[in-house]
CSV table of C-alpha atoms in Angstrom, one decimal:
chain,number,residue,atom,x,y,z
A,10,MET,CA,61.3,30.6,61.1
A,11,GLU,CA,59.9,33.0,58.5
A,12,SER,CA,63.2,34.9,58.4
A,13,GLN,CA,65.1,31.7,57.9
A,14,SER,CA,62.9,30.8,55.0
A,15,LYS,CA,63.4,34.2,53.4
A,16,LEU,CA,67.2,33.8,53.8
A,17,PHE,CA,67.1,30.3,52.3
A,18,LEU,CA,65.1,31.6,49.4
A,19,THR,CA,67.4,34.5,48.8
A,20,ILE,CA,70.4,32.2,48.8
A,21,ALA,CA,68.7,29.8,46.4
A,22,VAL,CA,67.8,32.6,44.0
A,23,ALA,CA,71.4,33.9,44.1
A,24,VAL,CA,72.9,30.5,43.4
A,25,THR,CA,70.4,30.0,40.5
A,26,LEU,CA,71.4,33.4,39.1
A,27,VAL,CA,75.1,32.5,39.4
A,28,PHE,CA,74.6,29.3,37.5
A,29,ALA,CA,72.4,31.0,34.9
A,30,VAL,CA,75.2,33.6,34.3
A,31,ILE,CA,77.8,30.8,34.0
A,32,LEU,CA,75.6,28.8,31.6
A,33,LEU,CA,74.5,31.8,29.5
A,34,GLN,CA,77.9,33.6,29.4
A,35,PRO,CA,79.2,31.8,26.3
A,36,THR,CA,75.9,32.5,24.4
A,37,VAL,CA,76.0,36.2,25.5
A,38,GLU,CA,79.7,36.5,24.6
A,39,GLU,CA,79.1,35.0,21.2
A,40,ARG,CA,76.2,37.3,20.5
A,41,LEU,CA,78.3,40.3,21.4
A,42,ALA,CA,81.4,39.1,19.5
A,43,PRO,CA,82.2,40.2,16.0
A,44,GLU,CA,79.8,38.7,13.4
A,45,LEU,CA,81.4,36.0,11.2
A,46,GLN,CA,81.4,36.9,7.5
A,47,ALA,CA,83.9,35.1,5.2
A,48,ALA,CA,86.9,32.9,5.0
A,49,TRP,CA,90.1,33.5,3.0
A,50,VAL,CA,93.3,31.7,2.1
A,51,ALA,CA,96.5,33.9,2.5
A,52,ILE,CA,99.9,32.9,1.2
A,53,GLU,CA,103.1,34.0,3.0
A,54,VAL,CA,106.3,33.6,1.1
A,55,ALA,CA,109.3,32.8,3.2
A,56,GLY,CA,111.1,36.0,4.3
A,57,SER,CA,108.3,38.3,3.3
A,58,GLY,CA,106.8,38.7,6.7
A,59,ILE,CA,103.3,39.2,5.2
A,60,ALA,CA,100.5,36.9,4.1
A,61,ASP,CA,98.6,37.9,0.9
A,62,VAL,CA,95.2,36.8,-0.2
A,63,GLY,CA,95.9,36.4,-3.9
A,64,PRO,CA,98.2,34.6,-6.4
A,65,VAL,CA,102.0,34.5,-6.1
A,66,GLU,CA,104.7,33.6,-8.5
A,67,LEU,CA,107.7,31.8,-7.0
A,68,ASP,CA,111.0,30.4,-8.1
A,69,VAL,CA,111.3,26.6,-7.6
A,70,GLY,CA,112.3,25.7,-4.1
A,71,THR,CA,111.0,28.9,-2.4
A,72,PRO,CA,109.2,27.9,0.9
A,73,PHE,CA,105.8,29.3,1.6
A,74,GLN,CA,103.0,29.0,4.2
A,75,LEU,CA,99.2,29.0,4.0
A,76,HIS,CA,97.2,30.9,6.5
A,77,ALA,CA,93.5,30.6,7.1
A,78,VAL,CA,91.8,33.9,7.6
A,79,LEU,CA,88.3,34.4,9.1
A,80,GLU,CA,86.7,37.8,8.4
A,81,ALA,CA,84.2,39.2,10.9
A,82,ARG,CA,82.5,42.6,11.6
A,83,ASP,CA,82.4,44.4,14.9
A,84,ARG,CA,78.7,44.7,15.8
A,85,ASN,CA,79.2,48.2,17.2
A,86,SER,CA,81.6,50.0,14.9
A,87,GLY,CA,81.1,47.8,11.8
A,88,GLU,CA,84.8,47.6,11.3
A,89,PRO,CA,86.3,44.4,9.9
A,90,VAL,CA,88.2,42.0,12.2
A,91,TYR,CA,90.4,39.3,10.8
A,92,TYR,CA,91.1,36.2,12.8
A,93,THR,CA,94.4,34.6,11.7
A,94,GLU,CA,97.8,33.6,12.9
A,95,ALA,CA,99.5,35.7,10.2
A,96,LYS,CA,101.4,38.6,11.7
A,97,ARG,CA,100.6,40.8,8.7
A,98,LEU,CA,97.9,40.5,6.1
A,99,SER,CA,97.1,42.0,2.7
A,100,PHE,CA,94.5,41.5,0.0
A,101,THR,CA,96.2,41.5,-3.4
A,102,GLY,CA,98.8,43.9,-2.1
A,103,GLU,CA,96.7,46.2,0.0
A,104,GLU,CA,97.7,45.7,3.7
A,105,VAL,CA,95.2,45.4,6.5
A,106,PRO,CA,95.7,47.7,9.5
A,107,PRO,CA,97.6,45.6,12.2
A,108,GLU,CA,94.9,46.5,14.8
A,109,SER,CA,92.3,44.6,12.7
A,110,LEU,CA,94.2,41.3,13.2
A,111,GLU,CA,93.3,38.9,16.1
A,112,VAL,CA,94.1,35.4,17.1
A,113,TRP,CA,91.0,33.2,17.5
A,114,GLU,CA,90.3,32.9,21.3
A,115,ARG,CA,86.5,32.6,21.3
A,116,ARG,CA,84.9,29.7,23.1
A,117,ARG,CA,83.3,28.2,20.1
A,118,PRO,CA,85.2,25.0,19.0
A,119,ILE,CA,86.4,25.0,15.4
A,120,LYS,CA,88.3,22.8,12.9
A,121,ILE,CA,90.1,24.0,9.8
A,122,ARG,CA,90.1,21.8,6.8
A,123,TRP,CA,92.4,22.5,3.8
A,124,PHE,CA,91.6,21.7,0.1
A,125,THR,CA,93.3,22.2,-3.2
A,126,VAL,CA,91.3,23.1,-6.3
A,127,GLU,CA,92.3,20.9,-9.3
A,128,GLY,CA,91.0,19.2,-12.4
A,129,ARG,CA,89.3,16.0,-11.3
A,130,ARG,CA,91.8,14.0,-13.6
A,131,PRO,CA,95.3,14.9,-14.9
A,132,PHE,CA,94.2,14.1,-18.4
A,133,VAL,CA,90.9,14.4,-20.3
A,134,GLN,CA,90.2,13.4,-23.9
A,135,LEU,CA,87.4,15.7,-25.0
A,136,ASP,CA,84.8,14.3,-27.4
A,137,ALA,CA,82.4,16.2,-29.7
A,138,GLU,CA,79.3,15.2,-27.7
A,139,LEU,CA,80.4,16.6,-24.3
A,140,GLY,CA,83.0,19.0,-25.5
A,141,ILE,CA,84.5,21.2,-22.7
A,142,ARG,CA,81.9,19.8,-20.3
A,143,GLY,CA,84.0,16.7,-20.1
A,144,PHE,CA,86.5,18.7,-18.0
A,145,ASP,CA,85.5,19.4,-14.4
A,146,LEU,CA,87.2,20.7,-11.3
A,147,GLN,CA,87.2,19.3,-7.8
A,148,GLU,CA,88.0,20.6,-4.3
A,149,PHE,CA,90.4,17.8,-3.0
A,150,LEU,CA,90.4,17.5,0.8
A,151,ARG,CA,94.1,17.3,2.0
A,152,SER,CA,93.4,15.0,4.9
A,153,ASN,CA,97.1,14.6,5.7
A,154,TRP,CA,97.5,18.4,6.3
A,155,PRO,CA,97.1,19.7,9.9
A,156,LEU,CA,93.7,21.0,11.0
A,157,ALA,CA,95.4,24.3,11.8
A,158,TRP,CA,95.2,28.0,11.1
A,159,SER,CA,98.6,27.9,9.4
A,160,VAL,CA,100.2,25.0,7.5
A,161,PRO,CA,103.4,24.6,5.4
A,162,GLY,CA,102.6,25.2,1.7
A,163,GLU,CA,103.1,22.5,-0.9
A,164,ILE,CA,102.2,22.2,-4.6
A,165,ASP,CA,101.9,18.4,-4.8
A,166,THR,CA,98.9,17.5,-6.9
A,167,ALA,CA,96.1,15.3,-5.5
A,168,ASN,CA,94.3,14.3,-8.6
A,169,ASP,CA,96.9,11.7,-9.5
A,170,ASN,CA,97.3,10.1,-6.1
A,171,HIS,CA,95.4,7.0,-7.2
A,172,LEU,CA,97.6,6.5,-10.3
A,173,ALA,CA,100.9,4.7,-10.6
A,174,SER,CA,103.6,7.3,-11.2
A,175,ASP,CA,106.1,6.9,-14.0
A,176,SER,CA,107.8,10.3,-13.4
A,177,ALA,CA,111.5,10.3,-13.2
A,178,GLU,CA,111.2,12.6,-10.2
A,179,LYS,CA,108.9,11.4,-7.4
A,180,ILE,CA,108.4,14.7,-5.7
A,181,GLN,CA,106.6,17.5,-7.6
A,182,ARG,CA,108.9,20.5,-7.3
A,183,PHE,CA,107.1,23.0,-9.6
A,184,GLY,CA,103.8,23.7,-11.1
A,185,THR,CA,100.5,25.5,-10.3
A,186,GLN,CA,98.3,24.9,-7.3
A,187,ARG,CA,95.1,26.6,-6.0
A,188,TYR,CA,93.9,26.6,-2.4
A,189,HIS,CA,90.6,26.5,-0.6
A,190,VAL,CA,89.8,26.4,3.2
A,191,ARG,CA,86.7,25.5,5.2
A,192,ILE,CA,86.3,26.7,8.8
A,193,GLU,CA,83.9,24.4,10.7
A,194,PHE,CA,82.1,25.5,13.9
A,195,TYR,CA,80.9,23.0,16.4
A,196,PRO,CA,78.3,23.4,19.2
A,197,GLU,CA,80.6,21.6,21.7
A,198,LYS,CA,84.1,20.2,21.8
A,199,ASN,CA,83.2,16.6,21.3
A,200,ALA,CA,80.6,17.2,18.6
A,201,LEU,CA,81.1,15.3,15.3
A,202,ILE,CA,79.0,17.4,13.0
A,203,PRO,CA,79.5,21.2,12.6
A,204,ASP,CA,76.5,23.5,12.9
A,205,GLN,CA,78.1,26.1,10.6
A,206,VAL,CA,80.8,26.0,7.9
A,207,ILE,CA,82.3,29.1,6.3
A,208,ARG,CA,84.1,28.5,3.0
A,209,SER,CA,86.7,30.5,1.2
A,210,TRP,CA,86.6,31.0,-2.6
A,211,GLY,CA,86.1,27.6,-4.4
A,212,ILE,CA,85.1,26.2,-7.7
A,213,PRO,CA,82.0,28.4,-8.1
A,214,ASP,CA,84.2,31.5,-7.7
A,215,LEU,CA,87.1,30.5,-9.8
A,216,LYS,CA,86.1,31.9,-13.2
A,217,GLU,CA,85.0,35.3,-11.8
A,218,GLN,CA,88.0,35.6,-9.4
A,219,ILE,CA,90.7,34.0,-11.6
A,220,GLU,CA,93.0,37.0,-11.3
A,221,ARG,CA,92.7,37.1,-7.5
A,222,PHE,CA,92.2,33.4,-6.5
A,223,PRO,CA,94.9,32.2,-4.0
A,224,THR,CA,97.3,30.4,-6.3
A,225,VAL,CA,101.0,29.5,-6.2
A,226,ARG,CA,102.9,29.2,-9.5
A,227,MET,CA,106.3,27.7,-8.7
A,228,THR,CA,108.5,27.6,-11.8
A,229,LEU,CA,111.9,27.0,-13.1
A,230,PRO,CA,114.0,29.9,-14.5
A,231,PRO,CA,113.4,30.9,-18.1
A,232,PRO,CA,113.4,29.6,-20.7
A,233,ALA,CA,111.9,26.5,-19.0
A,234,ARG,CA,109.5,28.7,-16.8
A,235,THR,CA,106.4,28.4,-19.0
A,236,ALA,CA,106.9,24.7,-19.6
A,237,SER,CA,107.2,24.0,-15.9
A,238,ALA,CA,104.1,26.0,-14.9
A,239,VAL,CA,101.5,23.5,-16.2
A,240,PHE,CA,102.5,20.7,-13.8
A,241,GLY,CA,99.5,20.2,-11.6
A,242,LEU,CA,97.0,21.3,-14.3
A,243,THR,CA,94.8,19.0,-16.3
A,244,GLN,CA,95.8,18.3,-19.9
A,245,LEU,CA,92.9,18.6,-22.4
A,246,GLU,CA,93.1,17.0,-25.8
A,247,PRO,CA,90.3,17.1,-28.3
A,248,LEU,CA,89.6,14.1,-30.6
A,249,ALA,CA,90.6,14.4,-34.2
A,250,GLY,CA,88.0,16.4,-36.2
A,251,THR,CA,86.8,18.3,-33.2
A,252,GLY,CA,85.4,21.7,-34.1
A,253,ALA,CA,87.1,25.0,-33.6
A,254,GLU,CA,84.9,26.0,-30.7
A,255,ILE,CA,86.4,23.4,-28.4
A,256,HIS,CA,89.9,24.5,-29.4
A,257,GLU,CA,89.0,28.0,-28.6
A,258,GLN,CA,87.7,27.0,-25.2
A,259,ILE,CA,90.9,25.1,-24.4
A,260,ALA,CA,92.9,28.1,-25.4
A,261,GLU,CA,90.8,30.3,-23.0
A,262,LEU,CA,91.4,27.9,-20.1
A,263,ALA,CA,95.1,27.7,-20.9
A,264,ALA,CA,95.4,31.5,-21.0
A,265,SER,CA,93.8,31.6,-17.5
A,266,GLY,CA,96.2,28.9,-16.2
A,267,VAL,CA,93.4,26.5,-15.4
A,268,ALA,CA,94.2,23.7,-18.0
A,269,PHE,CA,96.4,23.2,-21.0
A,270,SER,CA,96.9,21.1,-24.1
A,271,ARG,CA,100.0,19.9,-25.9
A,272,LEU,CA,99.3,22.5,-28.6
A,273,THR,CA,98.9,25.4,-26.1
A,274,ILE,CA,102.0,24.6,-24.0
A,275,ILE,CA,104.4,24.1,-26.9
A,276,GLY,CA,103.0,27.3,-28.5
A,277,ASP,CA,103.4,29.3,-25.2
A,278,GLN,CA,106.9,27.9,-24.7
A,279,ILE,CA,107.9,29.2,-28.2
A,280,ARG,CA,106.2,32.6,-27.7
A,281,GLN,CA,107.8,33.2,-24.3
A,282,ALA,CA,111.2,33.0,-26.1
A,283,GLY,CA,110.0,35.8,-28.4
A,284,MET,CA,109.7,33.4,-31.3
A,285,SER,CA,107.1,31.9,-33.6
A,286,LEU,CA,106.8,28.4,-35.1
A,287,GLU,CA,108.1,29.8,-38.4
A,288,ASP,CA,111.2,31.2,-36.6
A,289,LEU,CA,112.4,27.8,-35.3
A,290,THR,CA,115.4,26.2,-36.8
A,291,TRP,CA,115.4,22.4,-36.3
A,292,THR,CA,118.8,20.8,-36.3
A,293,THR,CA,119.4,17.0,-36.3
A,294,VAL,CA,121.5,15.9,-33.3
A,295,ASP,CA,122.7,12.5,-32.2
A,296,LEU,CA,121.6,11.4,-28.7
A,297,ALA,CA,124.7,9.2,-28.6
A,298,GLY,CA,126.7,12.2,-27.4
A,299,GLU,CA,126.8,14.8,-30.3
A,300,ALA,CA,125.2,17.8,-28.6
A,301,ARG,CA,126.4,19.4,-25.4
A,302,TRP,CA,124.5,21.2,-22.6
A,303,GLY,CA,125.3,24.9,-22.5
A,304,GLU,CA,126.5,24.8,-26.1
A,305,GLN,CA,123.9,23.4,-28.5
A,306,ALA,CA,121.2,22.7,-25.9
A,307,GLY,CA,119.8,23.7,-22.6
A,308,PRO,CA,116.7,23.6,-20.4
A,309,GLY,CA,113.6,24.9,-22.2
A,310,ASP,CA,114.8,23.9,-25.7
A,311,LEU,CA,112.6,21.6,-27.9
A,312,LEU,CA,113.3,18.0,-29.1
A,313,ARG,CA,111.2,16.2,-31.5
A,314,VAL,CA,110.8,13.0,-33.6
A,315,GLY,CA,107.8,13.2,-35.9
A,316,ASP,CA,105.0,14.9,-34.0
A,317,ARG,CA,106.3,14.0,-30.6
A,318,VAL,CA,107.7,17.2,-29.1
A,319,VAL,CA,109.3,17.4,-25.6
A,320,VAL,CA,111.0,20.2,-23.6
A,321,LEU,CA,114.5,19.6,-22.4
A,322,TYR,CA,114.7,19.7,-18.6
A,323,ALA,CA,117.9,18.4,-16.9
A,324,ASP,CA,121.2,16.7,-17.5
A,325,ARG,CA,121.1,13.3,-15.8
A,326,GLY,CA,123.2,11.1,-18.0
A,327,GLU,CA,126.9,11.7,-18.9
A,328,PRO,CA,127.7,15.2,-17.5
A,329,GLY,CA,127.5,17.9,-20.1
A,330,VAL,CA,126.3,15.6,-22.9
A,331,VAL,CA,122.7,15.4,-24.3
A,332,ASP,CA,122.0,11.7,-24.1
A,333,TYR,CA,119.2,9.2,-23.5
A,334,GLU,CA,119.4,9.4,-19.7
A,335,ASP,CA,118.7,13.2,-19.7
A,336,LEU,CA,115.2,14.4,-18.6
A,337,CYS,CA,112.5,16.2,-20.4
A,338,PHE,CA,109.0,17.5,-19.9
A,339,ASP,CA,106.6,15.2,-21.9
A,340,TYR,CA,103.0,16.1,-22.5
A,341,VAL,CA,101.2,12.9,-23.3
A,342,GLN,CA,98.2,12.1,-21.1
A,343,GLY,CA,99.3,14.7,-18.6
A,344,ALA,CA,102.5,16.6,-17.9
A,345,ALA,CA,105.3,14.2,-16.8
A,346,ILE,CA,109.1,14.2,-16.3
A,347,ARG,CA,110.6,11.4,-18.4
A,348,ALA,CA,114.0,10.3,-19.5
A,349,LEU,CA,114.6,10.7,-23.2
A,350,ASN,CA,115.0,7.0,-23.6
A,351,ASP,CA,111.4,6.5,-22.4
A,352,VAL,CA,110.2,8.9,-25.1
A,353,PHE,CA,112.3,8.3,-28.2
A,354,ILE,CA,113.1,4.6,-27.7
A,355,GLY,CA,113.1,2.8,-31.0
A,356,SER,CA,113.5,5.9,-33.0
A,357,GLY,CA,117.3,5.7,-33.5
A,358,ASN,CA,119.8,8.2,-32.1
A,359,ALA,CA,118.8,11.1,-34.3
A,360,VAL,CA,116.3,13.7,-33.1
A,361,GLU,CA,115.6,17.3,-34.1
A,362,LEU,CA,116.6,20.1,-31.7
A,363,ALA,CA,115.2,23.7,-31.8
A,364,SER,CA,116.9,26.1,-29.5
A,365,LEU,CA,114.8,28.6,-27.5
A,366,GLY,CA,117.7,30.1,-25.6
A,367,GLY,CA,118.3,27.3,-23.1
A,368,ALA,CA,122.0,27.0,-23.9
A,369,ARG,CA,122.4,30.7,-23.8
A,370,ALA,CA,120.7,30.8,-20.4
A,371,MET,CA,123.1,28.2,-19.0
A,372,GLN,CA,126.1,30.2,-20.2
A,373,THR,CA,124.8,33.4,-18.6
A,374,GLY,CA,123.5,31.7,-15.5
A,375,ALA,CA,120.0,33.1,-16.0
């Protein structure tokens, strides 16, 4: 009887130990696994085969993919480990050794949420009291993007989703976009609230990391490249009589590619053509059909009536003729694509044209 009791006790202890091992295994594995450190956004341009944590410059229409990257440290060797679905990874051009890349297979449930970092509004009128503090940034949750390690990249701005669009093109094809990712860790699969969140660079890091922040600038060919890059950025316009300090702050933000004003974008458009305002020759043309695309005018050239200045974009009216149905970039309360008849209506047929090389670029195919 005593031997049977000892046998029963031994079996009970063994079973208890087995269950304890099963229950504690995830905890033990997690404590031995690489220690989680940081999150990153990597951008992979189609055909490149490598995802880079940093800014990229793309021609319009170039596909790209966003990859979440979770950095960890091996507890024994101290070597970095990068959990990602990217096949190759680099940080601003310096490639990570392939053996440091792993796919996330740990037991801990996670969700990956994607954000874009944008101005809270597409247009801000700055007053003397608040000054540049009237402009603020926001991390917009892209709830329609998959909760996945890798997602197709897009540059569609979120800060104007609540506004009625008057753009002549309903899909944003070019502009500037910055990206942020949050990796959420849950105690169990069905938990609703994460017990840990690791964030990539966001708004607090933007100023210090502006040269390395994950950013896509998708632009048209020159000479319309500069004018197309500000789509997606907030336009800042100071009230009349605002001091020079605010103008200098706007210029600083424009130089960093964070915001712009009508003055900065038209000035940059002129400078990228290697010209100054004094170099421009304004010629009166008739929008009833006098000027022709590829001869007198082309994408990137300037049109004005009074102080309203726009950048020519595309021939959409009578083929080859600069007319009212053609499209331009207009910078009034945010960058927008408008037909010339929506800008210069009521001003007669005559406008002034300044060539920045758009016609020459069309002739050479640049």
